[in-house]
Amino acid sequence: MKDVHLEAVALGDAAKLLPGEMLCRHTADVFGSRITVTYAVNAEEHARREKVGTAAIEDERALAMLLALPTDDLAPVPPRFVDVAIDLASHSASTVDIFADPDGDVWACRRVDVPVRVVEIEIASSRWPLAMQAAHRWNGYGPRKIVMARGVSDELAASIEASHYGIGLTIEDGSGARVIIDADTFNPRRFTAARWLFAETVYRQFVDAVRS
């Protein structure tokens, strides 16, 4: 995502926060649509990373390895991840603790957690096909909402299509913003390395913004 701007978040959105989180939002142009990501930063994780100098981890295989490890004990590193665990430990000792026992087995414990929680992904567009294309591109990363700047030619058909995919729909026209349908609650069956990678990308952009 390019041309990222950190934005103020309305006080009314504070209800979306969990204890120990900071609510943030930024917007960027992506594939012809205006994407606004609202996310909650894990303040404790951010402070820990700032203290030890751990940057965003934007390597999906490394994140898949970390997902396989506990945070409170040592566990054997799956053989397919031994190389990436050793590499990550050599470059970022504050990310994972790694040990080899006398038998040659590799054990590790991860020292990082997911830095941000995606609260909402808003897609602003003036063309319905482009908006739906963008919404599908962000499927699986958080609740999605489309905001149509010029309305749609067939509001009923648009609302049915959006509802089918669990996407919220708001229409902005001469009468103001009208919420047609709300996004479905986002309850994924499992947390994936791809979702963690997206969280790390958002976190890097947050860090870049607050440091600039």
PDB file of C-alpha atoms in Angstrom:
ATOM      1  CA  MET A   1       0.000   0.000   0.000  1.00  0.00           C
ATOM      2  CA  LYS A   2       1.368   3.401  -0.976  1.00  0.00           C
ATOM      3  CA  ASP A   3       0.574   7.006  -0.107  1.00  0.00           C
ATOM      4  CA  VAL A   4      -0.456   6.059   3.434  1.00  0.00           C
ATOM      5  CA  HIS A   5      -1.835   8.702   5.807  1.00  0.00           C
ATOM      6  CA  LEU A   6      -2.411   8.123   9.510  1.00  0.00           C
ATOM      7  CA  GLU A   7      -5.803   9.560  10.490  1.00  0.00           C
ATOM      8  CA  ALA A   8      -7.762  10.538  13.573  1.00  0.00           C
ATOM      9  CA  VAL A   9     -10.393   8.063  14.752  1.00  0.00           C
ATOM     10  CA  ALA A  10     -13.784   9.160  16.059  1.00  0.00           C
ATOM     11  CA  LEU A  11     -14.386   8.776  19.785  1.00  0.00           C
ATOM     12  CA  GLY A  12     -17.451   6.723  18.987  1.00  0.00           C
ATOM     13  CA  ASP A  13     -15.188   4.010  17.600  1.00  0.00           C
ATOM     14  CA  ALA A  14     -13.637   3.489  21.037  1.00  0.00           C
ATOM     15  CA  ALA A  15     -16.206   0.764  21.672  1.00  0.00           C
ATOM     16  CA  LYS A  16     -14.288  -1.369  19.167  1.00  0.00           C
ATOM     17  CA  LEU A  17     -11.219  -1.431  21.425  1.00  0.00           C
ATOM     18  CA  LEU A  18     -10.162  -4.270  23.698  1.00  0.00           C
ATOM     19  CA  PRO A  19      -8.123  -3.603  26.863  1.00  0.00           C
ATOM     20  CA  GLY A  20      -4.554  -2.553  26.052  1.00  0.00           C
ATOM     21  CA  GLU A  21      -5.245  -1.453  22.467  1.00  0.00           C
ATOM     22  CA  MET A  22      -4.849   1.831  20.559  1.00  0.00           C
ATOM     23  CA  LEU A  23      -7.296   2.452  17.718  1.00  0.00           C
ATOM     24  CA  CYS A  24      -5.775   3.823  14.506  1.00  0.00           C
ATOM     25  CA  ARG A  25      -6.729   4.264  10.881  1.00  0.00           C
ATOM     26  CA  HIS A  26      -4.960   4.962   7.639  1.00  0.00           C
ATOM     27  CA  THR A  27      -5.956   5.287   4.010  1.00  0.00           C
ATOM     28  CA  ALA A  28      -4.184   4.438   0.783  1.00  0.00           C
ATOM     29  CA  ASP A  29      -4.942   4.056  -2.916  1.00  0.00           C
ATOM     30  CA  VAL A  30      -4.785   0.379  -3.888  1.00  0.00           C
ATOM     31  CA  PHE A  31      -5.632  -1.013  -7.332  1.00  0.00           C
ATOM     32  CA  GLY A  32      -7.819   1.957  -8.206  1.00  0.00           C
ATOM     33  CA  SER A  33      -9.853   2.053  -4.990  1.00  0.00           C
ATOM     34  CA  ARG A  34      -9.478   4.093  -1.817  1.00  0.00           C
ATOM     35  CA  ILE A  35      -8.853   1.643   1.021  1.00  0.00           C
ATOM     36  CA  THR A  36      -9.178   2.682   4.660  1.00  0.00           C
ATOM     37  CA  VAL A  37      -7.976   0.195   7.262  1.00  0.00           C
ATOM     38  CA  THR A  38      -9.099   0.722  10.851  1.00  0.00           C
ATOM     39  CA  TYR A  39      -6.990  -1.315  13.235  1.00  0.00           C
ATOM     40  CA  ALA A  40      -6.162  -1.695  16.921  1.00  0.00           C
ATOM     41  CA  VAL A  41      -2.502  -1.696  17.908  1.00  0.00           C
ATOM     42  CA  ASN A  42      -1.511  -4.030  20.740  1.00  0.00           C
ATOM     43  CA  ALA A  43       0.119  -1.376  22.936  1.00  0.00           C
ATOM     44  CA  GLU A  44       2.050  -3.899  25.037  1.00  0.00           C
ATOM     45  CA  GLU A  45       3.444  -5.685  21.976  1.00  0.00           C
ATOM     46  CA  HIS A  46       4.334  -2.371  20.331  1.00  0.00           C
ATOM     47  CA  ALA A  47       6.160  -1.160  23.461  1.00  0.00           C
ATOM     48  CA  ARG A  48       8.077  -4.427  23.719  1.00  0.00           C
ATOM     49  CA  ARG A  49       9.117  -4.306  20.074  1.00  0.00           C
ATOM     50  CA  GLU A  50      10.190  -0.676  20.393  1.00  0.00           C
ATOM     51  CA  LYS A  51      12.299  -1.550  23.451  1.00  0.00           C
ATOM     52  CA  VAL A  52      14.164  -4.437  21.818  1.00  0.00           C
ATOM     53  CA  GLY A  53      14.203  -2.997  18.308  1.00  0.00           C
ATOM     54  CA  THR A  54      12.077  -5.690  16.657  1.00  0.00           C
ATOM     55  CA  ALA A  55      10.664  -4.498  13.342  1.00  0.00           C
ATOM     56  CA  ALA A  56       7.673  -5.825  11.442  1.00  0.00           C
ATOM     57  CA  ILE A  57       8.154  -9.426  10.310  1.00  0.00           C
ATOM     58  CA  GLU A  58       7.065  -9.493   6.679  1.00  0.00           C
ATOM     59  CA  ASP A  59       8.047 -13.046   5.767  1.00  0.00           C
ATOM     60  CA  GLU A  60       5.060 -15.405   5.542  1.00  0.00           C
ATOM     61  CA  ARG A  61       7.131 -18.562   6.031  1.00  0.00           C
ATOM     62  CA  ALA A  62       8.743 -17.132   9.164  1.00  0.00           C
ATOM     63  CA  LEU A  63       5.290 -16.240  10.497  1.00  0.00           C
ATOM     64  CA  ALA A  64       4.001 -19.744   9.739  1.00  0.00           C
ATOM     65  CA  MET A  65       6.923 -21.090  11.785  1.00  0.00           C
ATOM     66  CA  LEU A  66       6.135 -18.724  14.662  1.00  0.00           C
ATOM     67  CA  LEU A  67       2.471 -19.776  14.607  1.00  0.00           C
ATOM     68  CA  ALA A  68       3.612 -23.335  15.295  1.00  0.00           C
ATOM     69  CA  LEU A  69       5.411 -22.269  18.501  1.00  0.00           C
ATOM     70  CA  PRO A  70       4.083 -21.460  21.976  1.00  0.00           C
ATOM     71  CA  THR A  71       4.897 -18.231  23.804  1.00  0.00           C
ATOM     72  CA  ASP A  72       5.248 -19.738  27.282  1.00  0.00           C
ATOM     73  CA  ASP A  73       7.374 -22.845  26.794  1.00  0.00           C
ATOM     74  CA  LEU A  74       9.792 -24.566  24.442  1.00  0.00           C
ATOM     75  CA  ALA A  75       8.396 -26.807  21.719  1.00  0.00           C
ATOM     76  CA  PRO A  76      10.031 -28.801  18.933  1.00  0.00           C
ATOM     77  CA  VAL A  77      10.347 -26.839  15.697  1.00  0.00           C
ATOM     78  CA  PRO A  78       8.626 -28.683  12.836  1.00  0.00           C
ATOM     79  CA  PRO A  79      11.371 -30.055  10.557  1.00  0.00           C
ATOM     80  CA  ARG A  80      10.119 -28.012   7.580  1.00  0.00           C
ATOM     81  CA  PHE A  81      10.725 -24.813   9.570  1.00  0.00           C
ATOM     82  CA  VAL A  82      14.116 -25.525  11.182  1.00  0.00           C
ATOM     83  CA  ASP A  83      16.044 -23.513   8.585  1.00  0.00           C
ATOM     84  CA  VAL A  84      13.812 -20.454   8.862  1.00  0.00           C
ATOM     85  CA  ALA A  85      13.837 -20.647  12.687  1.00  0.00           C
ATOM     86  CA  ILE A  86      17.644 -20.656  12.754  1.00  0.00           C
ATOM     87  CA  ASP A  87      17.779 -17.823  10.239  1.00  0.00           C
ATOM     88  CA  LEU A  88      15.235 -15.704  12.117  1.00  0.00           C
ATOM     89  CA  ALA A  89      16.995 -16.262  15.455  1.00  0.00           C
ATOM     90  CA  SER A  90      20.346 -15.238  13.942  1.00  0.00           C
ATOM     91  CA  HIS A  91      18.933 -11.966  12.615  1.00  0.00           C
ATOM     92  CA  SER A  92      16.424 -11.154  15.361  1.00  0.00           C
ATOM     93  CA  ALA A  93      17.232 -12.731  18.718  1.00  0.00           C
ATOM     94  CA  SER A  94      14.306 -10.867  20.329  1.00  0.00           C
ATOM     95  CA  THR A  95      11.826 -12.669  18.060  1.00  0.00           C
ATOM     96  CA  VAL A  96      12.429 -16.331  18.890  1.00  0.00           C
ATOM     97  CA  ASP A  97      14.483 -18.291  21.437  1.00  0.00           C
ATOM     98  CA  ILE A  98      16.002 -21.380  19.856  1.00  0.00           C
ATOM     99  CA  PHE A  99      17.940 -24.334  21.300  1.00  0.00           C
ATOM    100  CA  ALA A 100      19.347 -27.608  19.980  1.00  0.00           C
ATOM    101  CA  ASP A 101      19.388 -30.633  22.286  1.00  0.00           C
ATOM    102  CA  PRO A 102      22.161 -33.274  22.341  1.00  0.00           C
ATOM    103  CA  ASP A 103      20.151 -35.435  19.947  1.00  0.00           C
ATOM    104  CA  GLY A 104      20.124 -32.653  17.346  1.00  0.00           C
ATOM    105  CA  ASP A 105      16.471 -31.755  17.730  1.00  0.00           C
ATOM    106  CA  VAL A 106      15.685 -28.038  17.547  1.00  0.00           C
ATOM    107  CA  TRP A 107      13.402 -26.450  20.131  1.00  0.00           C
ATOM    108  CA  ALA A 108      12.087 -22.912  20.220  1.00  0.00           C
ATOM    109  CA  CYS A 109       9.752 -20.448  21.899  1.00  0.00           C
ATOM    110  CA  ARG A 110       8.390 -17.377  20.174  1.00  0.00           C
ATOM    111  CA  ARG A 111       8.723 -13.985  21.817  1.00  0.00           C
ATOM    112  CA  VAL A 112       6.448 -11.958  19.548  1.00  0.00           C
ATOM    113  CA  ASP A 113       2.701 -11.656  19.216  1.00  0.00           C
ATOM    114  CA  VAL A 114       0.454 -10.270  16.496  1.00  0.00           C
ATOM    115  CA  PRO A 115       0.945  -6.474  16.721  1.00  0.00           C
ATOM    116  CA  VAL A 116      -2.388  -5.265  15.327  1.00  0.00           C
ATOM    117  CA  ARG A 117      -5.993  -6.435  15.039  1.00  0.00           C
ATOM    118  CA  VAL A 118      -7.869  -5.375  11.925  1.00  0.00           C
ATOM    119  CA  VAL A 119     -11.182  -3.796  12.927  1.00  0.00           C
ATOM    120  CA  GLU A 120     -12.541  -2.812   9.499  1.00  0.00           C
ATOM    121  CA  ILE A 121     -11.518  -2.563   5.859  1.00  0.00           C
ATOM    122  CA  GLU A 122     -13.437   0.135   4.017  1.00  0.00           C
ATOM    123  CA  ILE A 123     -13.451   0.293   0.221  1.00  0.00           C
ATOM    124  CA  ALA A 124     -14.501   3.649  -1.218  1.00  0.00           C
ATOM    125  CA  SER A 125     -15.330   3.697  -4.926  1.00  0.00           C
ATOM    126  CA  SER A 126     -17.620   5.257  -7.505  1.00  0.00           C
ATOM    127  CA  ARG A 127     -17.934   2.095  -9.614  1.00  0.00           C
ATOM    128  CA  TRP A 128     -19.691  -0.998  -8.268  1.00  0.00           C
ATOM    129  CA  PRO A 129     -17.734  -3.662 -10.208  1.00  0.00           C
ATOM    130  CA  LEU A 130     -14.442  -2.090  -9.092  1.00  0.00           C
ATOM    131  CA  ALA A 131     -15.638  -1.896  -5.500  1.00  0.00           C
ATOM    132  CA  MET A 132     -16.643  -5.571  -5.419  1.00  0.00           C
ATOM    133  CA  GLN A 133     -13.369  -6.587  -7.050  1.00  0.00           C
ATOM    134  CA  ALA A 134     -11.458  -4.744  -4.336  1.00  0.00           C
ATOM    135  CA  ALA A 135     -13.641  -6.208  -1.575  1.00  0.00           C
ATOM    136  CA  HIS A 136     -12.949  -9.746  -2.796  1.00  0.00           C
ATOM    137  CA  ARG A 137      -9.236  -8.972  -2.837  1.00  0.00           C
ATOM    138  CA  TRP A 138      -9.397  -8.244   0.907  1.00  0.00           C
ATOM    139  CA  ASN A 139     -11.478 -11.306   1.782  1.00  0.00           C
ATOM    140  CA  GLY A 140     -10.200 -13.099   4.876  1.00  0.00           C
ATOM    141  CA  TYR A 141      -8.359 -10.171   6.453  1.00  0.00           C
ATOM    142  CA  GLY A 142     -11.147  -8.459   8.405  1.00  0.00           C
ATOM    143  CA  PRO A 143     -14.704  -7.107   8.194  1.00  0.00           C
ATOM    144  CA  ARG A 144     -15.256  -5.358   4.844  1.00  0.00           C
ATOM    145  CA  LYS A 145     -17.432  -2.382   4.006  1.00  0.00           C
ATOM    146  CA  ILE A 146     -18.047  -0.717   0.646  1.00  0.00           C
ATOM    147  CA  VAL A 147     -18.825   2.996   0.508  1.00  0.00           C
ATOM    148  CA  MET A 148     -20.240   4.084  -2.843  1.00  0.00           C
ATOM    149  CA  ALA A 149     -19.575   7.761  -3.520  1.00  0.00           C
ATOM    150  CA  ARG A 150     -22.173   8.134  -6.286  1.00  0.00           C
ATOM    151  CA  GLY A 151     -24.748   5.528  -5.421  1.00  0.00           C
ATOM    152  CA  VAL A 152     -25.465   2.485  -7.596  1.00  0.00           C
ATOM    153  CA  SER A 153     -27.803   1.988 -10.530  1.00  0.00           C
ATOM    154  CA  ASP A 154     -29.536  -1.000  -8.889  1.00  0.00           C
ATOM    155  CA  GLU A 155     -29.425  -0.603  -5.112  1.00  0.00           C
ATOM    156  CA  LEU A 156     -31.378  -3.800  -4.412  1.00  0.00           C
ATOM    157  CA  ALA A 157     -29.093  -5.965  -6.555  1.00  0.00           C
ATOM    158  CA  ALA A 158     -26.014  -4.374  -4.996  1.00  0.00           C
ATOM    159  CA  SER A 159     -27.275  -4.958  -1.468  1.00  0.00           C
ATOM    160  CA  ILE A 160     -28.093  -8.608  -2.253  1.00  0.00           C
ATOM    161  CA  GLU A 161     -24.645  -9.192  -3.740  1.00  0.00           C
ATOM    162  CA  ALA A 162     -22.864  -7.502  -0.835  1.00  0.00           C
ATOM    163  CA  SER A 163     -24.964  -9.360   1.736  1.00  0.00           C
ATOM    164  CA  HIS A 164     -24.185 -12.693   0.064  1.00  0.00           C
ATOM    165  CA  TYR A 165     -20.464 -12.136   0.709  1.00  0.00           C
ATOM    166  CA  GLY A 166     -20.892 -10.604   4.163  1.00  0.00           C
ATOM    167  CA  ILE A 167     -19.803  -7.153   2.972  1.00  0.00           C
ATOM    168  CA  GLY A 168     -21.305  -3.993   4.440  1.00  0.00           C
ATOM    169  CA  LEU A 169     -22.701  -1.350   2.094  1.00  0.00           C
ATOM    170  CA  THR A 170     -23.043   2.398   2.618  1.00  0.00           C
ATOM    171  CA  ILE A 171     -24.202   4.816  -0.066  1.00  0.00           C
ATOM    172  CA  GLU A 172     -23.235   8.474  -0.072  1.00  0.00           C
ATOM    173  CA  ASP A 173     -25.443  10.698  -2.185  1.00  0.00           C
ATOM    174  CA  GLY A 174     -27.147  14.069  -1.961  1.00  0.00           C
ATOM    175  CA  SER A 175     -29.030  12.991   1.169  1.00  0.00           C
ATOM    176  CA  GLY A 176     -25.835  12.012   3.024  1.00  0.00           C
ATOM    177  CA  ALA A 177     -24.456   8.621   4.009  1.00  0.00           C
ATOM    178  CA  ARG A 178     -27.017   5.801   4.174  1.00  0.00           C
ATOM    179  CA  VAL A 179     -26.102   2.461   5.723  1.00  0.00           C
ATOM    180  CA  ILE A 180     -27.795  -0.161   3.564  1.00  0.00           C
ATOM    181  CA  ILE A 181     -26.392  -3.243   5.297  1.00  0.00           C
ATOM    182  CA  ASP A 182     -23.768  -3.827   7.971  1.00  0.00           C
ATOM    183  CA  ALA A 183     -20.788  -6.113   7.443  1.00  0.00           C
ATOM    184  CA  ASP A 184     -21.041  -9.599   8.893  1.00  0.00           C
ATOM    185  CA  THR A 185     -19.167 -10.305  12.118  1.00  0.00           C
ATOM    186  CA  PHE A 186     -15.688 -11.510  11.241  1.00  0.00           C
ATOM    187  CA  ASN A 187     -15.132 -14.908  12.875  1.00  0.00           C
ATOM    188  CA  PRO A 188     -12.507 -16.846  10.908  1.00  0.00           C
ATOM    189  CA  ARG A 189     -12.059 -20.494  11.817  1.00  0.00           C
ATOM    190  CA  ARG A 190      -8.321 -20.122  12.317  1.00  0.00           C
ATOM    191  CA  PHE A 191      -5.601 -17.510  12.315  1.00  0.00           C
ATOM    192  CA  THR A 192      -3.351 -17.964   9.281  1.00  0.00           C
ATOM    193  CA  ALA A 193       0.151 -16.846   8.396  1.00  0.00           C
ATOM    194  CA  ALA A 194      -1.355 -14.746   5.590  1.00  0.00           C
ATOM    195  CA  ARG A 195      -3.509 -12.826   8.082  1.00  0.00           C
ATOM    196  CA  TRP A 196      -0.508 -12.352  10.368  1.00  0.00           C
ATOM    197  CA  LEU A 197       1.501 -11.063   7.408  1.00  0.00           C
ATOM    198  CA  PHE A 198      -1.212  -8.500   6.659  1.00  0.00           C
ATOM    199  CA  ALA A 199      -1.149  -7.426  10.323  1.00  0.00           C
ATOM    200  CA  GLU A 200       2.635  -7.003  10.146  1.00  0.00           C
ATOM    201  CA  THR A 201       2.348  -4.918   6.973  1.00  0.00           C
ATOM    202  CA  VAL A 202      -0.199  -2.646   8.648  1.00  0.00           C
ATOM    203  CA  TYR A 203       2.033  -2.467  11.725  1.00  0.00           C
ATOM    204  CA  ARG A 204       5.052  -1.406   9.659  1.00  0.00           C
ATOM    205  CA  GLN A 205       3.011   1.374   8.109  1.00  0.00           C
ATOM    206  CA  PHE A 206       1.856   2.452  11.584  1.00  0.00           C
ATOM    207  CA  VAL A 207       5.455   2.589  12.842  1.00  0.00           C
ATOM    208  CA  ASP A 208       6.601   4.501   9.745  1.00  0.00           C
ATOM    209  CA  ALA A 209       3.775   7.002  10.215  1.00  0.00           C
ATOM    210  CA  VAL A 210       4.364   7.687  13.901  1.00  0.00           C
ATOM    211  CA  ARG A 211       8.122   8.055  13.369  1.00  0.00           C
ATOM    212  CA  SER A 212       7.866  10.422  10.414  1.00  0.00           C
TER     213      SER A 212
END
